[in-house]
Coordinates of C-alpha atoms and ligand atoms in Angstrom, one line a residue:
Chain A
M530 CA 106.0 105.3 48.6
S531 CA 107.9 102.1 48.0
T532 CA 108.5 98.7 49.6
P533 CA 112.1 97.6 50.2
N534 CA 112.0 95.8 46.8
G535 CA 111.2 99.1 45.1
Q536 CA 107.6 98.4 44.3
A537 CA 105.1 101.2 45.3
F538 CA 102.8 100.1 48.1
T539 CA 99.1 100.9 47.4
V540 CA 95.8 99.7 48.3
K541 CA 92.7 98.8 46.1
P542 CA 90.8 102.0 45.1
E543 CA 87.8 100.8 47.3
T544 CA 89.8 100.7 50.4
A545 CA 91.3 104.1 49.7
Q546 CA 87.7 105.5 49.1
A547 CA 86.4 103.8 52.2
I548 CA 89.2 105.5 54.3
D549 CA 88.5 108.9 52.7
E550 CA 84.9 108.5 53.5
I551 CA 85.7 107.6 57.1
L552 CA 87.8 110.8 57.5
G553 CA 84.6 112.7 57.2
H554 CA 83.4 111.2 60.5
Y555 CA 85.9 113.1 62.5
P556 CA 86.9 116.7 63.1
V557 CA 90.6 115.8 62.8
K558 CA 92.2 113.3 60.5
E559 CA 94.3 111.6 63.2
A560 CA 91.1 110.2 64.7
A561 CA 90.5 108.0 61.7
L562 CA 93.8 106.0 62.4
L563 CA 92.2 102.9 64.0
P564 CA 89.5 102.5 61.3
A565 CA 92.0 103.2 58.6
L566 CA 94.5 100.6 59.8
H567 CA 91.6 98.1 60.1
K568 CA 90.6 98.7 56.4
V569 CA 94.2 98.3 55.1
Q570 CA 94.6 95.1 57.2
D571 CA 91.4 93.8 56.1
E572 CA 92.5 94.1 52.6
I573 CA 96.0 92.6 52.9
G574 CA 95.9 90.5 55.9
W575 CA 98.4 92.3 58.0
L576 CA 100.3 95.6 58.4
P577 CA 103.7 95.6 56.9
V578 CA 105.8 98.8 57.4
A579 CA 105.0 100.0 54.0
A580 CA 101.3 99.7 54.7
M581 CA 101.6 101.7 58.0
D582 CA 103.5 104.3 56.0
W583 CA 100.8 104.5 53.5
V584 CA 98.3 105.2 56.2
A585 CA 100.6 107.7 57.8
D586 CA 100.8 109.7 54.6
R587 CA 97.0 109.5 53.9
L588 CA 96.2 110.8 57.3
E589 CA 99.2 113.3 57.2
L590 CA 100.7 111.9 60.4
P591 CA 104.3 111.3 61.2
R592 CA 105.1 107.6 60.6
V593 CA 106.3 106.9 64.2
R594 CA 102.9 107.9 65.5
V595 CA 101.2 105.2 63.4
Y596 CA 103.8 102.6 64.4
G597 CA 103.3 103.5 68.0
V598 CA 99.5 103.1 67.8
A599 CA 99.7 99.9 65.8
S600 CA 101.9 98.3 68.3
F601 CA 99.6 99.1 71.2
Y602 CA 96.7 97.2 69.9
T603 CA 96.8 93.4 69.7
M604 CA 94.6 93.1 66.7
F605 CA 97.0 95.0 64.5
R606 CA 99.4 92.3 63.1
R607 CA 102.8 93.6 62.3
Q608 CA 104.0 90.2 61.4
Q609 CA 102.5 88.3 58.4
P610 CA 100.2 85.5 59.8
G611 CA 99.5 82.1 58.0
R612 CA 96.7 81.9 55.5
H613 CA 94.3 81.2 58.3
R614 CA 94.1 82.4 61.8
L615 CA 92.8 80.5 64.8
E616 CA 92.4 82.6 67.9
I617 CA 91.3 80.7 70.9
C618 CA 90.1 82.4 74.1
T619 CA 91.5 80.9 77.3
N620 CA 90.1 83.4 79.7
L621 CA 88.2 82.1 82.7
S622 CA 84.7 81.4 81.4
C623 CA 86.2 79.5 78.4
S624 CA 88.7 77.8 80.5
L625 CA 86.0 76.5 82.8
M626 CA 84.4 74.9 79.8
G627 CA 87.6 73.2 78.5
A628 CA 89.4 75.8 76.5
E629 CA 92.8 74.8 77.9
H630 CA 92.3 71.3 76.7
L631 CA 91.3 72.6 73.3
R632 CA 94.4 74.8 73.2
E633 CA 96.6 71.7 73.9
Y634 CA 94.6 69.6 71.4
L635 CA 95.2 72.3 68.6
C636 CA 98.9 72.4 69.5
R637 CA 99.2 68.8 69.1
K638 CA 97.3 68.6 65.8
L639 CA 99.1 71.5 64.3
G640 CA 102.4 70.7 65.8
I641 CA 102.9 74.3 67.0
Q642 CA 102.9 76.4 70.1
P643 CA 100.4 79.4 70.4
G644 CA 101.9 82.5 68.7
K645 CA 103.4 80.3 65.8
T646 CA 102.4 79.5 62.3
T647 CA 102.7 75.9 60.9
A648 CA 105.7 75.3 58.7
D649 CA 103.6 75.2 55.5
G650 CA 102.4 78.8 56.3
R651 CA 98.8 77.7 56.5
I652 CA 97.7 78.2 60.1
T653 CA 98.6 80.7 62.7
L654 CA 97.4 79.7 66.2
S655 CA 97.0 82.3 69.0
E656 CA 95.7 82.3 72.5
V657 CA 93.6 85.5 73.2
E658 CA 91.7 87.1 76.1
C659 CA 88.0 87.2 76.6
L660 CA 86.1 87.6 73.4
G661 CA 82.8 88.8 74.8
S662 CA 81.1 85.5 74.1
C663 CA 81.4 83.8 77.5
G664 CA 77.8 82.3 77.5
T665 CA 78.7 80.1 74.5
A666 CA 82.2 79.1 75.7
P667 CA 84.6 77.8 74.7
V668 CA 85.0 80.3 71.8
M669 CA 87.5 80.7 69.0
L670 CA 87.9 83.2 66.1
V671 CA 88.5 81.4 62.9
D672 CA 89.7 84.1 60.4
D673 CA 87.8 86.7 62.4
E674 CA 84.6 84.7 62.6
F675 CA 83.2 83.6 66.0
V676 CA 82.9 79.8 66.4
E677 CA 81.2 79.1 69.8
N678 CA 80.4 76.1 72.0
L679 CA 83.6 74.3 70.8
D680 CA 84.6 70.8 71.6
P681 CA 87.3 68.5 70.1
Q682 CA 84.8 67.3 67.2
K683 CA 84.1 70.9 66.3
V684 CA 87.8 71.8 66.3
D685 CA 88.3 68.7 64.0
K686 CA 85.6 69.9 61.6
I687 CA 87.1 73.5 61.5
L688 CA 90.5 72.0 60.6
A689 CA 88.9 69.7 58.0
D690 CA 87.0 72.7 56.5
L691 CA 90.1 74.8 56.2
E692 CA 92.0 72.0 54.6
A693 CA 89.1 71.4 52.1
R694 CA 89.1 75.1 51.3
D695 CA 92.8 75.2 50.6
H696 CA 93.2 71.9 48.8
G697 CA 89.7 70.9 48.0
Chain B
M1127 CA 58.2 85.5 83.3
A1128 CA 59.0 88.9 84.3
E1129 CA 58.7 91.8 82.0
K1130 CA 61.3 92.1 79.4
I1131 CA 62.3 95.5 78.1
L1132 CA 65.7 95.4 76.3
T1133 CA 65.5 91.9 75.1
A1134 CA 61.7 92.0 74.2
R1135 CA 62.4 92.2 70.5
F1136 CA 65.3 89.6 70.4
E1137 CA 63.0 86.9 69.0
T1138 CA 61.3 89.1 66.4
P1139 CA 62.4 88.1 62.9
D1140 CA 64.6 90.8 61.4
S1141 CA 64.6 92.7 64.8
H1142 CA 67.7 94.6 63.7
L1143 CA 65.8 96.3 60.7
L1144 CA 64.2 99.8 60.9
N1145 CA 60.9 98.6 59.6
T1146 CA 60.3 96.1 62.4
Y1147 CA 61.7 98.5 65.0
Q1148 CA 59.2 101.1 63.9
A1149 CA 56.4 98.7 63.7
D1150 CA 57.1 98.0 67.4
G1151 CA 56.9 101.6 68.2
G1152 CA 60.5 102.5 67.5
Y1153 CA 61.6 106.2 67.4
T1154 CA 58.4 107.5 68.9
A1155 CA 60.5 108.2 72.2
L1156 CA 62.8 110.3 70.1
K1157 CA 60.0 112.2 68.6
K1158 CA 58.6 112.8 72.0
A1159 CA 61.9 113.9 73.4
L1160 CA 62.4 116.4 70.6
T1161 CA 59.1 118.2 71.6
M1162 CA 60.4 118.6 75.1
K1163 CA 63.1 121.0 76.6
P1164 CA 66.5 119.3 76.9
E1165 CA 66.4 120.0 80.7
E1166 CA 63.1 118.2 80.9
V1167 CA 64.6 115.1 79.3
I1168 CA 67.5 115.1 81.8
E1169 CA 65.0 115.6 84.7
L1170 CA 63.0 112.6 83.5
V1171 CA 66.0 110.3 83.3
K1172 CA 67.3 111.6 86.7
A1173 CA 63.9 110.9 88.2
S1174 CA 63.9 107.4 86.9
G1175 CA 67.1 106.7 88.7
L1176 CA 68.7 104.9 85.8
R1177 CA 72.2 103.9 86.8
G1178 CA 75.0 103.1 84.4
R1179 CA 75.3 99.5 83.4
G1180 CA 79.0 99.7 82.4
G1181 CA 80.2 98.8 85.8
A1182 CA 80.1 101.7 88.2
G1183 CA 76.3 102.2 88.4
F1184 CA 76.6 106.0 88.2
P1185 CA 73.2 107.7 87.7
A1186 CA 72.9 108.5 83.9
G1187 CA 70.8 111.7 84.3
L1188 CA 73.2 113.1 86.9
K1189 CA 76.1 112.5 84.5
W1190 CA 74.4 114.3 81.8
S1191 CA 73.6 117.2 84.0
F1192 CA 77.3 117.7 84.7
V1193 CA 77.9 118.8 81.1
P1194 CA 78.1 122.6 80.9
K1195 CA 75.4 124.2 79.0
E1196 CA 77.6 126.7 77.3
A1197 CA 80.8 125.3 76.0
E1198 CA 83.4 126.6 73.5
K1199 CA 84.0 123.3 71.9
P1200 CA 81.5 120.8 70.5
K1201 CA 80.0 118.2 73.0
Y1202 CA 80.1 114.5 72.3
L1203 CA 78.6 111.2 73.4
C1204 CA 80.8 108.2 73.3
V1205 CA 78.8 104.9 73.5
N1206 CA 80.9 102.3 75.4
A1207 CA 80.7 99.0 73.4
D1208 CA 84.1 97.8 74.2
E1209 CA 82.7 94.8 76.3
G1210 CA 85.9 93.3 77.5
E1211 CA 85.5 92.6 81.1
P1212 CA 85.8 88.8 81.2
G1213 CA 82.4 87.2 81.7
T1214 CA 80.5 90.0 79.9
F1215 CA 78.6 89.3 76.7
K1216 CA 75.5 91.5 76.7
D1217 CA 76.2 94.7 74.6
R1218 CA 77.0 92.4 71.7
Y1219 CA 73.4 91.0 71.6
L1220 CA 71.9 94.5 71.9
M1221 CA 73.9 95.7 68.9
E1222 CA 73.2 92.7 66.9
L1223 CA 69.5 92.3 67.6
D1224 CA 68.3 95.7 68.5
P1225 CA 70.7 98.3 67.1
H1226 CA 68.1 100.9 66.5
A1227 CA 67.3 101.0 70.2
V1228 CA 70.9 101.9 70.8
I1229 CA 70.7 104.7 68.1
E1230 CA 67.5 106.0 69.5
G1231 CA 68.8 106.2 73.1
S1232 CA 71.9 107.8 71.9
A1233 CA 70.0 110.5 70.0
I1234 CA 67.8 111.2 73.0
A1235 CA 71.0 111.4 75.2
C1236 CA 72.6 113.8 72.8
Y1237 CA 69.6 116.0 72.6
A1238 CA 69.4 116.2 76.3
F1239 CA 72.9 117.4 77.0
G1240 CA 73.5 119.2 73.8
A1241 CA 75.8 117.0 71.8
H1242 CA 75.4 116.6 67.9
I1243 CA 77.7 113.7 67.4
A1244 CA 77.9 110.3 69.0
Y1245 CA 80.6 107.7 68.4
I1246 CA 80.0 104.1 69.3
Y1247 CA 83.2 102.5 70.2
V1248 CA 82.8 98.8 69.4
R1249 CA 85.5 96.3 70.3
G1250 CA 87.3 95.4 67.1
E1251 CA 86.5 91.6 67.3
F1252 CA 82.8 92.3 67.1
K1253 CA 82.5 92.3 63.3
V1254 CA 78.8 91.4 63.1
P1255 CA 77.6 93.9 65.9
M1256 CA 79.5 96.4 64.1
E1257 CA 78.0 95.6 60.6
R1258 CA 74.6 95.7 62.2
M1259 CA 75.2 99.0 63.8
E1260 CA 76.5 100.4 60.5
Q1261 CA 73.5 99.0 58.6
A1262 CA 71.0 100.4 61.1
L1263 CA 72.7 103.8 61.0
A1264 CA 72.5 103.9 57.2
E1265 CA 68.8 103.0 57.4
A1266 CA 68.2 105.7 60.0
R1267 CA 70.2 108.3 58.0
E1268 CA 68.1 107.5 55.0
A1269 CA 64.8 107.9 57.0
G1270 CA 65.9 111.3 58.5
L1271 CA 66.4 109.9 61.9
V1272 CA 70.1 110.6 61.9
G1273 CA 71.7 113.5 60.2
K1274 CA 70.8 117.1 59.8
N1275 CA 67.6 118.4 61.2
I1276 CA 66.3 115.0 62.4
L1277 CA 62.6 114.5 62.2
D1278 CA 62.3 118.2 61.1
S1279 CA 63.0 119.2 64.6
G1280 CA 66.0 121.6 63.8
F1281 CA 68.2 119.2 65.8
D1282 CA 71.3 117.7 64.1
F1283 CA 72.4 114.4 65.2
D1284 CA 75.1 112.1 63.8
M1285 CA 76.5 108.9 64.9
W1286 CA 79.4 106.9 63.7
V1287 CA 81.0 103.5 64.6
H1288 CA 84.6 103.6 65.9
P1289 CA 86.3 100.2 65.9
G1290 CA 88.5 99.2 68.8
A1291 CA 91.5 97.0 68.1
G1292 CA 92.0 94.7 70.9
A1293 CA 92.9 96.5 74.2
Y1294 CA 90.7 95.9 77.2
V1295 CA 91.9 99.1 78.9
C1296 CA 90.1 101.2 76.2
G1297 CA 86.8 100.3 78.0
E1298 CA 88.0 102.7 80.7
E1299 CA 86.3 106.0 79.7
T1300 CA 89.4 108.2 79.4
A1301 CA 91.3 105.5 77.4
L1302 CA 88.3 105.1 75.2
I1303 CA 88.4 108.8 74.5
E1304 CA 92.1 108.6 73.7
S1305 CA 91.6 105.7 71.4
N1306 CA 88.6 107.5 69.7
E1307 CA 91.1 110.2 68.9
G1308 CA 93.4 107.8 67.2
H1309 CA 96.0 107.5 70.1
R1310 CA 97.2 104.5 72.2
G1311 CA 94.7 103.8 74.7
M1312 CA 96.3 105.3 77.8
P1313 CA 93.9 106.5 80.5
R1314 CA 94.0 110.2 81.4
L1315 CA 94.4 111.7 84.8
K1316 CA 91.1 113.0 86.3
P1317 CA 90.2 115.9 86.8
P1318 CA 89.5 117.2 84.4
F1319 CA 86.6 114.9 84.0
P1320 CA 85.2 114.0 80.6
A1321 CA 82.0 116.0 81.2
V1322 CA 84.2 119.1 81.2
V1323 CA 87.2 118.1 78.9
G1324 CA 86.7 114.9 77.0
L1325 CA 86.8 114.0 73.3
F1326 CA 88.6 116.4 71.1
G1327 CA 88.7 118.6 74.2
G1328 CA 85.0 119.1 74.2
P1329 CA 82.6 118.1 77.1
T1330 CA 81.8 114.4 76.8
V1331 CA 79.5 111.7 78.1
V1332 CA 80.6 108.2 78.1
N1333 CA 77.8 105.7 78.6
N1334 CA 77.4 102.0 78.2
V1335 CA 75.2 100.5 75.5
E1336 CA 72.8 98.8 77.8
T1337 CA 72.3 102.2 79.8
L1338 CA 71.4 104.0 76.6
A1339 CA 69.1 101.2 75.3
F1340 CA 66.9 101.9 78.3
V1341 CA 66.4 105.6 77.6
P1342 CA 63.7 105.3 75.0
H1343 CA 61.7 103.1 77.2
I1344 CA 62.0 105.6 80.1
M1345 CA 60.8 108.4 77.6
N1346 CA 57.8 106.3 76.6
Q1347 CA 56.7 104.7 79.9
G1348 CA 57.9 107.1 82.5
A1349 CA 60.4 107.6 85.2
E1350 CA 58.1 105.9 87.9
W1351 CA 57.4 102.8 85.8
F1352 CA 61.2 102.3 85.4
A1353 CA 62.1 103.0 89.0
K1354 CA 59.5 100.5 90.2
L1355 CA 60.9 97.6 88.1
G1356 CA 63.7 97.1 90.7
P1357 CA 64.4 97.8 94.4
E1358 CA 64.7 101.4 95.6
R1359 CA 67.7 103.2 94.0
N1360 CA 68.2 100.2 91.7
G1361 CA 65.5 100.6 89.2
G1362 CA 64.8 98.8 86.0
T1363 CA 65.7 95.4 84.7
K1364 CA 69.3 94.0 84.2
M1365 CA 70.7 91.9 81.5
Y1366 CA 72.7 89.2 83.6
G1367 CA 75.1 87.2 81.6
V1368 CA 75.7 83.8 83.1
S1369 CA 78.8 81.7 82.1
G1370 CA 80.6 78.8 83.6
H1371 CA 79.2 75.7 85.2
V1372 CA 75.5 76.1 85.0
K1373 CA 73.3 73.9 82.9
K1374 CA 71.9 76.9 80.8
P1375 CA 74.4 79.7 80.4
G1376 CA 73.3 82.8 78.6
I1377 CA 71.8 86.3 78.8
Y1378 CA 68.8 86.7 81.0
E1379 CA 66.9 89.9 81.4
L1380 CA 65.4 90.0 84.9
P1381 CA 64.1 92.7 87.3
M1382 CA 67.1 94.4 89.0
G1383 CA 67.6 92.8 92.4
T1384 CA 66.7 89.2 91.4
S1385 CA 68.2 86.7 93.8
L1386 CA 71.6 85.3 92.7
K1387 CA 70.4 81.9 94.0
E1388 CA 67.3 82.0 91.8
I1389 CA 69.3 83.0 88.8
I1390 CA 71.7 80.0 89.2
Y1391 CA 69.2 77.4 90.3
D1392 CA 65.9 78.3 88.7
V1393 CA 66.7 80.5 85.6
C1394 CA 69.9 78.6 84.6
G1395 CA 68.8 75.1 85.8
G1396 CA 71.4 74.7 88.5
I1397 CA 75.0 73.3 88.4
R1398 CA 75.9 71.0 85.4
G1399 CA 76.1 67.3 86.2
D1400 CA 74.4 68.3 89.5
H1401 CA 77.7 69.1 91.0
E1402 CA 78.2 71.2 94.1
L1403 CA 78.5 74.9 93.7
K1404 CA 81.9 76.2 94.9
A1405 CA 82.2 79.9 94.0
V1406 CA 80.4 82.8 92.0
I1407 CA 81.9 85.9 90.6
P1408 CA 78.8 88.2 90.6
G1409 CA 79.6 91.0 88.2
G1410 CA 82.6 90.3 85.9
S1411 CA 86.0 89.2 86.7
S1412 CA 87.0 92.3 88.7
T1413 CA 84.3 91.8 91.3
P1414 CA 85.2 89.9 94.6
V1415 CA 84.0 86.3 94.6
L1416 CA 81.2 84.9 96.7
T1417 CA 80.9 81.5 98.3
P1418 CA 77.7 79.3 98.2
D1419 CA 76.5 80.5 101.6
E1420 CA 76.5 84.1 100.2
I1421 CA 74.2 83.6 97.2
D1422 CA 71.0 84.4 98.7
V1423 CA 71.7 88.0 97.6
A1424 CA 69.7 90.4 95.5
M1425 CA 71.7 91.1 92.4
D1426 CA 71.6 94.9 92.5
F1427 CA 74.2 97.7 93.0
D1428 CA 73.5 98.3 96.7
S1429 CA 72.8 94.8 97.9
L1430 CA 76.1 93.5 96.5
A1431 CA 78.0 96.5 97.7
K1432 CA 76.7 95.6 101.2
I1433 CA 78.4 92.3 101.1
G1434 CA 81.7 93.6 99.9
T1435 CA 81.4 93.0 96.2
M1436 CA 79.8 94.7 93.2
L1437 CA 77.2 94.3 90.5
G1438 CA 79.8 95.5 88.0
S1439 CA 78.6 94.5 84.5
G1440 CA 76.2 91.8 85.9
A1441 CA 78.4 89.1 84.5
I1442 CA 77.9 86.0 86.7
I1443 CA 80.7 83.4 86.5
V1444 CA 79.8 80.2 88.2
M1445 CA 82.3 77.5 89.3
D1446 CA 81.6 74.1 90.7
E1447 CA 83.6 72.0 93.0
T1448 CA 85.9 70.6 90.4
T1449 CA 87.4 74.2 90.1
C1450 CA 90.8 75.1 91.7
M1451 CA 90.5 78.5 93.1
V1452 CA 94.2 79.4 92.8
R1453 CA 94.1 78.4 89.1
A1454 CA 90.9 80.5 88.6
I1455 CA 92.5 83.7 90.0
T1456 CA 95.8 83.0 88.4
R1457 CA 94.1 83.1 85.0
L1458 CA 92.5 86.5 85.8
A1459 CA 95.6 88.0 87.1
K1460 CA 97.3 86.9 83.9
F1461 CA 94.6 88.9 82.0
Y1462 CA 94.9 92.1 84.0
S1463 CA 98.7 92.0 84.0
H1464 CA 98.7 91.5 80.1
E1465 CA 96.1 94.4 79.8
S1466 CA 98.0 97.0 81.8
C1467 CA 98.8 100.0 79.7
G1468 CA 102.0 100.3 81.6
Q1469 CA 102.0 104.0 82.5
C1470 CA 101.7 103.5 86.4
T1471 CA 104.5 101.6 88.1
P1472 CA 102.3 100.0 90.8
C1473 CA 99.9 98.5 88.1
R1474 CA 102.6 97.5 85.5
E1475 CA 105.0 95.9 88.1
G1476 CA 102.5 95.0 90.7
L1477 CA 100.2 93.1 88.4
A1478 CA 103.1 91.3 86.8
W1479 CA 104.3 90.4 90.2
I1480 CA 100.9 89.2 91.5
H1481 CA 100.7 87.0 88.4
Q1482 CA 104.1 85.5 89.0
V1483 CA 103.5 84.7 92.7
L1484 CA 100.2 83.0 91.8
V1485 CA 101.8 81.0 89.1
R1486 CA 104.3 79.7 91.5
I1487 CA 101.7 78.8 94.2
E1488 CA 99.6 77.0 91.6
G1489 CA 102.7 75.3 90.2
G1490 CA 103.8 73.9 93.6
Q1491 CA 106.7 76.3 94.2
G1492 CA 104.8 78.6 96.7
R1493 CA 106.8 79.9 99.5
E1494 CA 105.8 80.5 103.2
G1495 CA 104.6 84.1 103.3
D1496 CA 103.5 84.3 99.7
I1497 CA 99.9 84.8 100.5
D1498 CA 100.7 87.8 102.7
L1499 CA 103.0 89.0 100.0
L1500 CA 100.1 89.0 97.6
L1501 CA 98.0 91.0 99.9
D1502 CA 100.9 93.4 100.4
I1503 CA 101.3 94.0 96.7
C1504 CA 97.5 94.5 96.4
D1505 CA 97.9 97.2 99.1
N1506 CA 100.5 98.9 97.0
V1507 CA 98.4 98.8 93.9
Q1508 CA 95.0 99.9 95.2
G1509 CA 94.4 103.7 95.1
N1510 CA 97.9 104.3 93.6
T1511 CA 97.0 104.3 90.0
I1512 CA 95.7 106.5 87.3
C1513 CA 92.8 104.3 86.3
P1514 CA 90.8 101.6 88.1
L1515 CA 92.4 98.7 86.1
G1516 CA 95.1 98.1 88.9
D1517 CA 92.2 97.9 91.4
A1518 CA 90.2 95.6 89.1
C1519 CA 93.0 93.0 89.6
A1520 CA 93.8 93.7 93.3
M1521 CA 90.1 93.4 94.3
P1522 CA 89.5 89.9 93.1
V1523 CA 92.8 88.7 94.2
R1524 CA 92.0 89.9 97.8
G1525 CA 88.6 88.4 97.4
F1526 CA 89.8 84.9 96.4
I1527 CA 92.2 84.9 99.3
K1528 CA 89.7 86.1 101.8
K1529 CA 87.3 83.5 100.9
F1530 CA 89.5 80.5 100.0
R1531 CA 92.7 81.1 102.0
P1532 CA 93.0 77.4 103.1
E1533 CA 93.1 76.3 99.4
F1534 CA 96.0 78.7 98.8
E1535 CA 97.8 77.3 101.9
E1536 CA 97.3 73.8 101.0
H1537 CA 99.0 74.5 97.6
I1538 CA 101.9 75.9 99.4
Q1539 CA 102.1 73.1 102.1
K1540 CA 101.6 70.2 99.6
A1541 CA 103.9 72.0 97.1
G1542 CA 101.3 71.3 94.4
C1543 CA 97.8 71.8 93.3
P1544 CA 95.5 69.5 95.2
I1545 CA 92.7 69.8 92.5
G1546 CA 94.4 69.9 89.1
P1547 CA 93.5 71.7 85.9
F1548 CA 89.9 72.6 84.9
P1549 CA 88.4 69.4 83.8
A1550 CA 87.2 69.1 80.1
P1551 CA 83.4 69.0 80.0
W1552 CA 83.5 66.3 77.2
A1553 CA 85.7 64.0 79.2
G1554 CA 83.0 62.1 81.2
S1555 CA 81.1 62.9 84.3
A1556 CA 81.5 66.7 84.3
K1557 CA 79.2 66.9 81.2
G1558 CA 76.1 68.7 82.2
Ligands
FMN2749 C1 89.6 98.8 82.9 C2 88.2 99.2 82.7 C3 87.4 98.7 81.7 C4 86.1 99.0 81.4 N1 85.5 98.4 80.4 C5 84.3 98.9 80.1 C6 83.4 98.3 79.0 O1 84.0 97.3 78.2 N2 82.2 98.7 78.8 C7 81.7 99.7 79.5 O2 80.6 100.1 79.2 N3 82.3 100.2 80.6 C8 83.6 99.7 80.9 N4 84.2 100.4 82.0 C9 83.6 101.5 82.7 C10 83.7 102.9 82.0 O3 85.0 103.4 82.4 C11 82.6 103.8 82.3 O4 82.5 103.9 83.6 C12 81.3 103.4 81.7 O5 81.4 103.2 80.3 C13 80.3 104.4 82.0 O6 79.0 104.1 81.4 P1 77.7 103.9 82.3 O7 77.7 105.2 83.2 O8 76.6 104.0 81.3 O9 77.8 102.7 83.0 C14 85.6 100.0 82.2 C15 86.3 100.5 83.2 C16 87.6 100.2 83.5 C17 88.3 100.8 84.6
SF4_2750 S1 96.2 101.6 86.4 FE1 97.4 100.3 84.9 S2 95.9 100.4 83.1 FE2 95.3 102.2 84.3 S3 96.6 103.8 83.6 FE3 97.7 102.9 85.3 S4 99.1 101.4 84.2 FE4 97.5 102.0 82.8
FES2751 S1 86.1 84.1 78.6 FE1 86.2 83.4 76.6 S2 84.8 84.7 75.5 FE2 84.8 85.5 77.5

């Protein structure tokens, strides 16, 4: 398997091993497709075509099957995101608690619209549907971690923390 | 405070670990079940009247009894932990704080209808609940509670976590099965029902996390005890999830049939900033909305059905007088339209159209006749789709129009929203 620039795509041995272990949970290999895509994405941050091809081969599936499945599910990222991902819920319970204002606030502070990445490639902002955390609204995922009971001060702190982590 | 069952251990330190679970009597129900005949376990759960907590309220014991005894293919249990209906956030806590209860309930269910493998389908964003489930399964496997010949009973039971990946429709039972098989989450036509042809072609039961978590308690304390916790035909307690404009949102386990008014004003401390109540969605975003004069209602399956709405997942969304009703339903329609899997034209096209018409009404471009147009589209969606997702959008749209039609009309007449965006709670008076 190779990427367009000729380098072979591969995952860390731990990831490959975890996927092989998961295959044992199912009577057919195909059923491990979602967990396998998650494992690869967790390692490299997104799912380039070469990564999907690697999974297809490992699970002995036609590549188009894997592309079709990956494109159905919103969590599978087929475009490379920024170094950090902010995913803010704006469904009803969160919006009742100010999520739409926070979305605008984030857009202003980052200078981008939802679905976009800052020019320096640091932060991708997206708007997502209910995260199953409505009692502690508004809620946002910061690199997959739940941050709850948001307000502008908390958003400032999140951005400052990411800044410190990257440049500190 | 009323008796707590599912949430009783939530305050216990390390409640998610096997040692604390066993110290609190965990896995004795499984032991007991394994000494009974499988049919007796089904009868007990049937007698308790336990109804599914995933939305439809279908009796769990009855569902298990539909699984044929003799089957060519292996049988499966799918535990539905997709938790995606807006307003719903209960199963997350069960998995995080009492994962062994979910495992024990699943093991008993499998024993009852003859399955040897359960998958718990957890929505992909729930990393911590998933880790907790995996950790608990590893502990249980180590202790001989999961795996071959559990508790030396001769019964094999295995259970695995299957992660979702961000598609609300996968909460629908046949889409969940497709997704568990590694496919796109496209709902299947029924019949055949999953109890006959389900996961990998074998007979399959799909049950919600909360439903299964009750099972050990029913084994231990009996069918009658459970039935008596709530009104007739609506036994047990319920984990109500309250969000929106109350002073104390959160999960509250209360007897089934607790009054909605009591939940809002006593349990949750009333409306933030002592505002006026305007509307309540009683059971998750797909259930028709209620007005303040309707909240003197018992929060159970039958009482809510009687007044034209549903208990659904027990997710109560509270809105005060600062809330524009058109804006609220527009946001929900956006969600349903986005989540349509696209295989039925009425759902794919109808929901997008509903959303588009609502956007223009809210934005001040509404036209004469738009409200009837919306009702017309709902007519064309309802009952004409493979799965209930189409209805799940049409029902609340109809409900909002029925209860708040003058507000829709005002938007059209004034060519704009008379109320404005949802206020930010931190911007002054709305802060509770
Ligand atoms: C669009 C849609 C989404 C659903 N989402 C969920 C869900 O997230 N969790 C759940 O338990 N049931 C969900 N359901 C209901 C399931 O189809 C199924 O009825 C339920 O899991 C059965 O479990 P129970 O009998 O224990 O309630 C959904 C149904 C539909 C139509
Ligand atoms: S009703 Fe909608 S979500 Fe359900 S199967 Fe049809 S198109 Fe898909
Ligand atoms: S509406 Fe935002 S988490 Fe549910």
